[in-house]
mmCIF file with all atom_site columns, C-alpha atoms in Angstrom:
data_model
loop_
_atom_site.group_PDB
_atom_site.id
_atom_site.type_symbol
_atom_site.label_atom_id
_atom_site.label_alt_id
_atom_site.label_comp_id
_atom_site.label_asym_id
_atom_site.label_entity_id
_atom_site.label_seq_id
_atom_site.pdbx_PDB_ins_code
_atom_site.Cartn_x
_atom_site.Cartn_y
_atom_site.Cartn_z
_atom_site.occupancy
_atom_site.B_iso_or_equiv
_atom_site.pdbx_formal_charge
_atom_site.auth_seq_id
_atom_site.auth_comp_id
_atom_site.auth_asym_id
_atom_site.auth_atom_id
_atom_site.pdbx_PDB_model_num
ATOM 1   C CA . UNK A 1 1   ? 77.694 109.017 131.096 1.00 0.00 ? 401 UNK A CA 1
ATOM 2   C CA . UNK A 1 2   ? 74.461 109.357 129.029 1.00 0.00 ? 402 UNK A CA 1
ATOM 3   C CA . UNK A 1 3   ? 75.695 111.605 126.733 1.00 0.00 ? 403 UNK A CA 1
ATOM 4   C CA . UNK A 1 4   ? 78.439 109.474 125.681 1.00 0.00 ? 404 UNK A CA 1
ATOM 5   C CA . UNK A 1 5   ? 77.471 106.897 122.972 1.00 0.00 ? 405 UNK A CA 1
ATOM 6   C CA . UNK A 1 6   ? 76.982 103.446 122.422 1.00 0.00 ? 406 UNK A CA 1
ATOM 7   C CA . UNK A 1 7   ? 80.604 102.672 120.792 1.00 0.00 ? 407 UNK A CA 1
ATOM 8   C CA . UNK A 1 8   ? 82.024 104.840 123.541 1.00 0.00 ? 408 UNK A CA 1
ATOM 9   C CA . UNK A 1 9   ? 80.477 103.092 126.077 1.00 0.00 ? 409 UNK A CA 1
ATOM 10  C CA . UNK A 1 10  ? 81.414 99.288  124.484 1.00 0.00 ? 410 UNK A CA 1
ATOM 11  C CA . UNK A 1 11  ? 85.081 100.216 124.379 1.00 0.00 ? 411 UNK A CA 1
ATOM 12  C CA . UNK A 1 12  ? 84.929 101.293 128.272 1.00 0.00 ? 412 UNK A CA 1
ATOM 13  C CA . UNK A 1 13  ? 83.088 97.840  128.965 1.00 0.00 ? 413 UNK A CA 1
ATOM 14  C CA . UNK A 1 14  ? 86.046 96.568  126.811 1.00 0.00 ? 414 UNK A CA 1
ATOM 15  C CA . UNK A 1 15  ? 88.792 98.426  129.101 1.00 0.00 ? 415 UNK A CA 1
ATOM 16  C CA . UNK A 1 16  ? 86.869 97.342  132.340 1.00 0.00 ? 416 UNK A CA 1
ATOM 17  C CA . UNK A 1 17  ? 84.469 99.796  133.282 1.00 0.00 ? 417 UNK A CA 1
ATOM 18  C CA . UNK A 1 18  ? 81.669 97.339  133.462 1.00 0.00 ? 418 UNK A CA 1
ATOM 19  C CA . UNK A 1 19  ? 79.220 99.902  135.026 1.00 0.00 ? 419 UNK A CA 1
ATOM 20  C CA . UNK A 1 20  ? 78.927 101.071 131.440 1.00 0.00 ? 420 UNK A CA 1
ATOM 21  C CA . UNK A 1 21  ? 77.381 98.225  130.620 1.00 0.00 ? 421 UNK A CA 1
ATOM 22  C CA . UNK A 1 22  ? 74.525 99.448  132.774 1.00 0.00 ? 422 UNK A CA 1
ATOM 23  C CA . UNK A 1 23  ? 73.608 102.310 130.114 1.00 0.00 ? 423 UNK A CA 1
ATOM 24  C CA . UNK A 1 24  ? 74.023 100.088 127.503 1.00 0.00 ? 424 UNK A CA 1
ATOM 25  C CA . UNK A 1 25  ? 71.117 97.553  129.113 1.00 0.00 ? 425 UNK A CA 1
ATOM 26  C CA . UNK A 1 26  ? 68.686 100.569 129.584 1.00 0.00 ? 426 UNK A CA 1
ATOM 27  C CA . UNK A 1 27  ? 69.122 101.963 125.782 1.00 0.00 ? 427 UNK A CA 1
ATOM 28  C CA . UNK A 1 28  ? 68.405 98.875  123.854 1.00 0.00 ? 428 UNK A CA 1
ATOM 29  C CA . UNK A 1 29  ? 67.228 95.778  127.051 1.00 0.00 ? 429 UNK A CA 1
ATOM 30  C CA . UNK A 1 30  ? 63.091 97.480  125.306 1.00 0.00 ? 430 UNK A CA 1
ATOM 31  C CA . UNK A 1 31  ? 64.416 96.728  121.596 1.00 0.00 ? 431 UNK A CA 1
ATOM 32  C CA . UNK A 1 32  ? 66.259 93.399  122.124 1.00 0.00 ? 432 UNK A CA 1
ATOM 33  C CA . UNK A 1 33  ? 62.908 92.246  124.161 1.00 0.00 ? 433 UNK A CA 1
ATOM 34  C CA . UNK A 1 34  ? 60.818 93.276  121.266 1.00 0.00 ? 434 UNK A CA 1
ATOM 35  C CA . UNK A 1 35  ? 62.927 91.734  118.655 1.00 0.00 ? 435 UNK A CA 1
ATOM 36  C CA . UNK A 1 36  ? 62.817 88.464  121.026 1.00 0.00 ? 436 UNK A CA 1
ATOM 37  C CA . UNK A 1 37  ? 59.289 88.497  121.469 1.00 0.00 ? 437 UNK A CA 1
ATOM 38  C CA . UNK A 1 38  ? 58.611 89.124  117.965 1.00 0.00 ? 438 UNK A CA 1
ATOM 39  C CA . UNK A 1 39  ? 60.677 85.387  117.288 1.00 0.00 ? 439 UNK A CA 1
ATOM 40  C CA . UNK A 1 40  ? 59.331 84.015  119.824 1.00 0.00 ? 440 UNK A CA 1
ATOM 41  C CA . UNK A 1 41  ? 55.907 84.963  120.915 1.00 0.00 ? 441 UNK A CA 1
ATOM 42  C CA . UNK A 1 42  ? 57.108 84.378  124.862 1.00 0.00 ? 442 UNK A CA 1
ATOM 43  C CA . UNK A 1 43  ? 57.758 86.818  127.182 1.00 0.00 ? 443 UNK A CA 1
ATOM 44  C CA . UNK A 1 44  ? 59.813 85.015  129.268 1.00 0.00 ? 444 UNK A CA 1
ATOM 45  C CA . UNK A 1 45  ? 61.861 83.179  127.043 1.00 0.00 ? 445 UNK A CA 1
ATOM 46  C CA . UNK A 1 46  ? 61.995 86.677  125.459 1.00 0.00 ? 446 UNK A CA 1
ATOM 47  C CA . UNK A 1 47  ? 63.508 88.307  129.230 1.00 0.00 ? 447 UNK A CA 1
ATOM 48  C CA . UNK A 1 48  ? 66.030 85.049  129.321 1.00 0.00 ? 448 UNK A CA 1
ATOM 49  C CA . UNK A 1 49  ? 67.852 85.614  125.864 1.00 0.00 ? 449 UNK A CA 1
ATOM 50  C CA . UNK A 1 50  ? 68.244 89.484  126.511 1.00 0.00 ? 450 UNK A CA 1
ATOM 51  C CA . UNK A 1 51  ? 69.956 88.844  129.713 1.00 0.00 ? 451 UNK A CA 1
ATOM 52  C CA . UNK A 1 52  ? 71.809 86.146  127.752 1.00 0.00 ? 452 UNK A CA 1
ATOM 53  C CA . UNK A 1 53  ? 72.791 88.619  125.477 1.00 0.00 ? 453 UNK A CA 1
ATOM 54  C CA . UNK A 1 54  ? 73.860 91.413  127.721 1.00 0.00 ? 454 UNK A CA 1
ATOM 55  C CA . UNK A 1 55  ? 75.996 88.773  129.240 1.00 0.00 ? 455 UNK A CA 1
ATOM 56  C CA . UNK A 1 56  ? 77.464 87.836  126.133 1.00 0.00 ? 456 UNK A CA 1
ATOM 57  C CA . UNK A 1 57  ? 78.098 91.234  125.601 1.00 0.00 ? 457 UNK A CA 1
ATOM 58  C CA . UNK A 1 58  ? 80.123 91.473  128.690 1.00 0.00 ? 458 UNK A CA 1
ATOM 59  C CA . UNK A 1 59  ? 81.924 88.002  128.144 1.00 0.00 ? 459 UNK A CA 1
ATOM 60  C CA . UNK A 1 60  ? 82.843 89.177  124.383 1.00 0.00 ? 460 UNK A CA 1
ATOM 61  C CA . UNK A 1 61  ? 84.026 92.653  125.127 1.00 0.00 ? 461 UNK A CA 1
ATOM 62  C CA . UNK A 1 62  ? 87.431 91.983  124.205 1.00 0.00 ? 462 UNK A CA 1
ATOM 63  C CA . UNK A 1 63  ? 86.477 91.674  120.582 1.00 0.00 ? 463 UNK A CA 1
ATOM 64  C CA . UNK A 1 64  ? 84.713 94.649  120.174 1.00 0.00 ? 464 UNK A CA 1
ATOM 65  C CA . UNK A 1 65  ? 86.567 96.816  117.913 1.00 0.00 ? 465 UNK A CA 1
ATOM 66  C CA . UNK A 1 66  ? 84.638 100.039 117.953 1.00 0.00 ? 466 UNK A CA 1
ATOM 67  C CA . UNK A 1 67  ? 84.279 99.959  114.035 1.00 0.00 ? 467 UNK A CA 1
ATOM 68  C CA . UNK A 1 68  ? 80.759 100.168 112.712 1.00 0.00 ? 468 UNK A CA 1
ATOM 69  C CA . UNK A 1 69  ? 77.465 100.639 114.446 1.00 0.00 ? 469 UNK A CA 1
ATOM 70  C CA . UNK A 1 70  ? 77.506 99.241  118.270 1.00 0.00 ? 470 UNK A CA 1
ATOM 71  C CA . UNK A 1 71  ? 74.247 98.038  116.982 1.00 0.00 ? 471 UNK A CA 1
ATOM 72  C CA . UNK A 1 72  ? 75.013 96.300  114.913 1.00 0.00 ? 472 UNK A CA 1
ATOM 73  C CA . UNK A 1 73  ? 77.763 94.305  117.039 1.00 0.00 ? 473 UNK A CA 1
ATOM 74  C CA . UNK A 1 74  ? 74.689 93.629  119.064 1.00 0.00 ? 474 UNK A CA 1
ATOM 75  C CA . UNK A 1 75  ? 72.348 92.368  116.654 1.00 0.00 ? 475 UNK A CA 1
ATOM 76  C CA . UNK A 1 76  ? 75.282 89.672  115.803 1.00 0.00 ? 476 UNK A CA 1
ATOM 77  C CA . UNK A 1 77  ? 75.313 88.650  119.086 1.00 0.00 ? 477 UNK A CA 1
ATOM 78  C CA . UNK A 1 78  ? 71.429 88.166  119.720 1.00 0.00 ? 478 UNK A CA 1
ATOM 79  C CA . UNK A 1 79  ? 70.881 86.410  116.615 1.00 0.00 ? 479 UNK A CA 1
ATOM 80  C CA . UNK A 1 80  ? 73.701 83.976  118.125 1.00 0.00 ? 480 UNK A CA 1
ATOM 81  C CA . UNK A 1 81  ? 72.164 83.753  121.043 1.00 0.00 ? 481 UNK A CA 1
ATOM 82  C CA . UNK A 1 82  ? 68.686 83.154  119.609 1.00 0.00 ? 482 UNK A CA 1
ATOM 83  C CA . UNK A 1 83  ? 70.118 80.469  117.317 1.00 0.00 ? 483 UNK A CA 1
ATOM 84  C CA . UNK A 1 84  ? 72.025 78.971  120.405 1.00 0.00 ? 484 UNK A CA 1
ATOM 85  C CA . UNK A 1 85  ? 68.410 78.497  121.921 1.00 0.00 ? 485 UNK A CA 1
ATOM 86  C CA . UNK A 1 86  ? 67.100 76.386  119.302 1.00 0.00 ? 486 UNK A CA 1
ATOM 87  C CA . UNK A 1 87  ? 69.722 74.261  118.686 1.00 0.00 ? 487 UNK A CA 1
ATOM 88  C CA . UNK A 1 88  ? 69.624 73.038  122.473 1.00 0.00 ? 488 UNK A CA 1
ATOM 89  C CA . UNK A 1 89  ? 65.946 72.881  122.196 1.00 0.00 ? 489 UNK A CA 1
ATOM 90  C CA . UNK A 1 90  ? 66.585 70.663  119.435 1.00 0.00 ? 490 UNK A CA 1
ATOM 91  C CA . UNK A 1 91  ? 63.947 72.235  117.144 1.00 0.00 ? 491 UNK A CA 1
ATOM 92  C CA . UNK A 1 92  ? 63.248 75.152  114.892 1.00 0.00 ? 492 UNK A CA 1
ATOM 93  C CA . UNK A 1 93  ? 61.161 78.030  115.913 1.00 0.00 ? 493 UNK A CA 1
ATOM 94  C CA . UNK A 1 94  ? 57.473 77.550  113.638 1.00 0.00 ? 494 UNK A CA 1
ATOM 95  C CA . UNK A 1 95  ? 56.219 80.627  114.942 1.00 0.00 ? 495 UNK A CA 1
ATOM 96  C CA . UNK A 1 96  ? 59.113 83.283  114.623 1.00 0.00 ? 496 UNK A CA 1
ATOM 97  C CA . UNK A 1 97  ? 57.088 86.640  114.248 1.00 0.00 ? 497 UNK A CA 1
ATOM 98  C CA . UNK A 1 98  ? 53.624 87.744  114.635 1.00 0.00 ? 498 UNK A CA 1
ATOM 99  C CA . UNK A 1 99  ? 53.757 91.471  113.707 1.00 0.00 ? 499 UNK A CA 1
ATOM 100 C CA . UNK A 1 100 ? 56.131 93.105  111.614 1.00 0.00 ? 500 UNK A CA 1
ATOM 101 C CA . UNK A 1 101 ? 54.268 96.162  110.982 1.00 0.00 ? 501 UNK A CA 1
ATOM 102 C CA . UNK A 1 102 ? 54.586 99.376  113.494 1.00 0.00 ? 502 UNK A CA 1
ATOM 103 C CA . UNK A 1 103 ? 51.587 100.129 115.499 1.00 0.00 ? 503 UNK A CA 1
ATOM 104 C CA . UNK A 1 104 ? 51.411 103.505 112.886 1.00 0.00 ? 504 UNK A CA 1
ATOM 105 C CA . UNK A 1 105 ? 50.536 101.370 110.235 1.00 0.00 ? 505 UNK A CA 1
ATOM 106 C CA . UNK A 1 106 ? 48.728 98.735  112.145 1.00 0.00 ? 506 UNK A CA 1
ATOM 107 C CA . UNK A 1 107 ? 46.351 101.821 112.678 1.00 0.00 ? 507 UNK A CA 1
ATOM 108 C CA . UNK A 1 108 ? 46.204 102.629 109.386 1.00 0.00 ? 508 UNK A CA 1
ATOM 109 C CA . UNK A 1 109 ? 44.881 99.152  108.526 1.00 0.00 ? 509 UNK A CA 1
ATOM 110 C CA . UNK A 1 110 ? 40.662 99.536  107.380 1.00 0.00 ? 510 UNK A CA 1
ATOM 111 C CA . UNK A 1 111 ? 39.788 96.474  109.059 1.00 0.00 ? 511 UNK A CA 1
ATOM 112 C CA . UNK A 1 112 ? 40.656 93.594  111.930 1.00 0.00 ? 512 UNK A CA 1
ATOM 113 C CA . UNK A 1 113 ? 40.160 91.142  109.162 1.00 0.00 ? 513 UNK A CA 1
ATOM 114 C CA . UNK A 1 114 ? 42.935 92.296  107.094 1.00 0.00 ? 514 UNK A CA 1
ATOM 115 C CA . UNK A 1 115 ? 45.410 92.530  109.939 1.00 0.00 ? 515 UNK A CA 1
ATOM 116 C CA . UNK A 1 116 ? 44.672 89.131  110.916 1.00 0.00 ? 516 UNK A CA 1
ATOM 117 C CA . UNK A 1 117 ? 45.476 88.277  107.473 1.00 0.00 ? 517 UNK A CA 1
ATOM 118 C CA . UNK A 1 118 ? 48.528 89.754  107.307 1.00 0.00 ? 518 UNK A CA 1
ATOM 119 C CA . UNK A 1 119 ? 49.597 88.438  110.633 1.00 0.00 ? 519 UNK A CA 1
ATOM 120 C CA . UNK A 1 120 ? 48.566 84.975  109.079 1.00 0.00 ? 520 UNK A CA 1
ATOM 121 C CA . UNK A 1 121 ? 50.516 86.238  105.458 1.00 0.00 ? 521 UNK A CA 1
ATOM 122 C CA . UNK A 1 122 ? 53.414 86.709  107.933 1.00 0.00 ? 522 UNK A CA 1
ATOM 123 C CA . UNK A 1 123 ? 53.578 83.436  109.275 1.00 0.00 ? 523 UNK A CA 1
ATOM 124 C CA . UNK A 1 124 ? 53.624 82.390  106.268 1.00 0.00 ? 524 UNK A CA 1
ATOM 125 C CA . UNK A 1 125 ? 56.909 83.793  105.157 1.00 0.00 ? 525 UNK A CA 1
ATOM 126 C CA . UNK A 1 126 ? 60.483 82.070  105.107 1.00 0.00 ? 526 UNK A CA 1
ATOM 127 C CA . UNK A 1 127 ? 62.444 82.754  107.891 1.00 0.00 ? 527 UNK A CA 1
ATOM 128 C CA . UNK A 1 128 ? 64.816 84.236  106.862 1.00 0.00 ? 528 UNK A CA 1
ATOM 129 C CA . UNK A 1 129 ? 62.177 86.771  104.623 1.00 0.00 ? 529 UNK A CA 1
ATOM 130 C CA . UNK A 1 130 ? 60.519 87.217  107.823 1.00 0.00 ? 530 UNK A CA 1
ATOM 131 C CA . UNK A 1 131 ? 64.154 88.075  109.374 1.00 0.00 ? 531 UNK A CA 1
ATOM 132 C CA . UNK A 1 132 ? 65.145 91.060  107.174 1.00 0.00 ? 532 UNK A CA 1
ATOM 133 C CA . UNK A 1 133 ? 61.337 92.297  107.321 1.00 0.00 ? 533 UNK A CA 1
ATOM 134 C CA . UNK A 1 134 ? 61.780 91.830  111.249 1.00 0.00 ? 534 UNK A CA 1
ATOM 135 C CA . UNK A 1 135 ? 65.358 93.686  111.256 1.00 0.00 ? 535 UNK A CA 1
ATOM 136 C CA . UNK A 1 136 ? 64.216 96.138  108.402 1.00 0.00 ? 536 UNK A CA 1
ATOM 137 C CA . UNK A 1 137 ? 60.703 97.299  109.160 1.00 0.00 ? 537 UNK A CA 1
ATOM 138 C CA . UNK A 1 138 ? 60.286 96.614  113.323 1.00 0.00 ? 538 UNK A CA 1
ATOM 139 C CA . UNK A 1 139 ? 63.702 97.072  114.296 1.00 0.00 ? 539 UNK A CA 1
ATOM 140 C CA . UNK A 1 140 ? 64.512 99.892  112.032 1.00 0.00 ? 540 UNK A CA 1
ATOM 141 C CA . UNK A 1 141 ? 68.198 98.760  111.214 1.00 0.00 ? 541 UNK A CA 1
ATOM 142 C CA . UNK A 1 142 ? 69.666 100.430 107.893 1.00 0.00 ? 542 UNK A CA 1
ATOM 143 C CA . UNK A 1 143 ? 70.202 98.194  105.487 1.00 0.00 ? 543 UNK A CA 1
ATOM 144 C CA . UNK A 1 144 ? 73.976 98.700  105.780 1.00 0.00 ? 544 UNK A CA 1
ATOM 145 C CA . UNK A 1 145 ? 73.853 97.653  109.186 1.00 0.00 ? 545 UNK A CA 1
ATOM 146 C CA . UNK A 1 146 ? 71.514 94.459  108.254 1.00 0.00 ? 546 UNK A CA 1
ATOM 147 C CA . UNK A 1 147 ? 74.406 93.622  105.309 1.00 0.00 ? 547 UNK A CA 1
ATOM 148 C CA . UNK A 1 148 ? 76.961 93.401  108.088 1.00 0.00 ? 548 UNK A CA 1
ATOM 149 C CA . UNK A 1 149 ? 74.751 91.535  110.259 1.00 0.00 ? 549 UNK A CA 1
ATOM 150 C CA . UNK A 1 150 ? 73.990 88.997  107.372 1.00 0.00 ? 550 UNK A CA 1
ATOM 151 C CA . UNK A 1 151 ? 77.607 89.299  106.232 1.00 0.00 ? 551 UNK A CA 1
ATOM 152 C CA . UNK A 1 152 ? 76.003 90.281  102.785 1.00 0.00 ? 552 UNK A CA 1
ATOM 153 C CA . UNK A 1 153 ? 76.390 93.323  100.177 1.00 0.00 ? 553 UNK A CA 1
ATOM 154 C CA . UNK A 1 154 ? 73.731 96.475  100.833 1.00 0.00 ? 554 UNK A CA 1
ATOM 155 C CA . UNK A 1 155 ? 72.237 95.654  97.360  1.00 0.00 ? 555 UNK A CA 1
ATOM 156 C CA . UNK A 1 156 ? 72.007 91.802  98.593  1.00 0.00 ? 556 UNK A CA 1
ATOM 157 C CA . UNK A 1 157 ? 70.050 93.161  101.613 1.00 0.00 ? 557 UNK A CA 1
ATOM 158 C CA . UNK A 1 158 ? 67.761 95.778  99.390  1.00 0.00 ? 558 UNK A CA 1
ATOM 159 C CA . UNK A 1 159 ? 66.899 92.635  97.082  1.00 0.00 ? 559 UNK A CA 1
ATOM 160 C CA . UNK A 1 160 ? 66.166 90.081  100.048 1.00 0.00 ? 560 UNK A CA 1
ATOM 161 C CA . UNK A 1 161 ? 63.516 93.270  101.596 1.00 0.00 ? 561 UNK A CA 1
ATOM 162 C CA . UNK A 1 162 ? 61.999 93.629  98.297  1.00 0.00 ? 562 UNK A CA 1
ATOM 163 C CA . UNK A 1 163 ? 61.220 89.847  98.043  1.00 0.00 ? 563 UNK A CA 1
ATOM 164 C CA . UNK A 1 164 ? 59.624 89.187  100.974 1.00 0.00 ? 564 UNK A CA 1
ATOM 165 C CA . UNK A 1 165 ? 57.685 92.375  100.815 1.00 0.00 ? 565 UNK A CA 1
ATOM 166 C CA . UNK A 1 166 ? 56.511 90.759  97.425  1.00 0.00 ? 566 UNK A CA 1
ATOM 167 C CA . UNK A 1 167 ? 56.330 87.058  98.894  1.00 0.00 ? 567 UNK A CA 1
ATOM 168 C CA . UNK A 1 168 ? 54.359 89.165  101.903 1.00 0.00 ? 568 UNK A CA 1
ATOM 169 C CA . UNK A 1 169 ? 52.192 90.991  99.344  1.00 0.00 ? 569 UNK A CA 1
ATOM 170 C CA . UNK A 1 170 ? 51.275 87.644  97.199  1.00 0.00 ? 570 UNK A CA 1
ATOM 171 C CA . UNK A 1 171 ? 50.514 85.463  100.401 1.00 0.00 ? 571 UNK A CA 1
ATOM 172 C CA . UNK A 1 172 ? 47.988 87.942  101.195 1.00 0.00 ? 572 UNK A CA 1
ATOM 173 C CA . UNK A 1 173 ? 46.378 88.355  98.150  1.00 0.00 ? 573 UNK A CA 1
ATOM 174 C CA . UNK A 1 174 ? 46.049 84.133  98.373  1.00 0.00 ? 574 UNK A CA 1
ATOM 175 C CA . UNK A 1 175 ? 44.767 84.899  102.141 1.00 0.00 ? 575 UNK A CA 1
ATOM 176 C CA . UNK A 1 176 ? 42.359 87.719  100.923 1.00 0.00 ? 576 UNK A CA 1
ATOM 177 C CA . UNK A 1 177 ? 41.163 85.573  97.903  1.00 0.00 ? 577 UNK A CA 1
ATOM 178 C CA . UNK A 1 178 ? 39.957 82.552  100.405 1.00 0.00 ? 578 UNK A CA 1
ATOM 179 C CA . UNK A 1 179 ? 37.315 84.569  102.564 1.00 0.00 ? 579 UNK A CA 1
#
């Protein structure tokens, strides 16, 4: 079964072969907990809402079509399921991300002080700016697959990147202009 892929292995969840589902947890349980922990900063709230979404997964089969990236489909769901969390908690999340960048780049950064800063320059981001960085630079989702998450155009998605890598760049300017 590994070689078969994701959409093949939704649509035999969807027709009952639930073991499937298995394969499915392995490939992407790593990415969901690192786009949860990213939100969230907790590792075990992080481990609850993948195993939220893997069950959502299984109690939403039925409506998986097989059109478009599985990934997608997936993403959908775990953003549900992360706003589903806050709206029992009854509060907002204030500290949704903490690193966008990939470790690559993180090693590419000259000093501690500037990654600090743009940790802090992060932070200090919109949500939903520091939601298409999140989906666009840690996750690695295309930008067609972010437009169907968002239920946006490509170019809506390609504009809403650009402006929070400027809102990202001008916030640490400000940061870098304080010390």
């Amino acid at each position: 079964m590994n070689s078969y892929s994701d959409n093949a292995l939704m649509l035999k969840v969807k027709a009952g072969q639930r073991d499937a589902m298995g394969l499915l947890f392995e490939r992407y349980h790593r990415r969901l907990f690192g786009y949860y922990y990213q939100l969230s900063q907790e590792a075990e709230l992080s481990e609850d809402l993948v195993q939220n979404t893997f069950y959502r997964m299984l109690k939403y089969a039925h409506t998986y079509r097989g059109e478009g990236e599985f990934i997608t489909w997936m993403f959908h769901l775990a953003r549900n399921v992360w706003a589903d969390h806050y709206k029992k908690q009854q509060c907002l999340p204030t500290e949704e991300i903490n690193q966008v960048i990939s470790l690559s780049e993180a090693e590419e950064t000259e000093t501690e002080d500037q990654l600090t800063q743009l940790r802090q320059a992060i932070q200090l981001l919109k949500t939903e700016r520091k939601e298409v960085l999140l989906l666009s630079r840690y996750q690695g989702l295309r930008y067609q697959e972010i437009a169907q998450l968002l239920n946006c155009s490509e170019a809506n998605v390609k504009v809403r990147v650009f402006r929070a890598i400027q809102d990202l760049r001008q916030i640490f300017r400000q940061l870098e202009q304080q010390l």
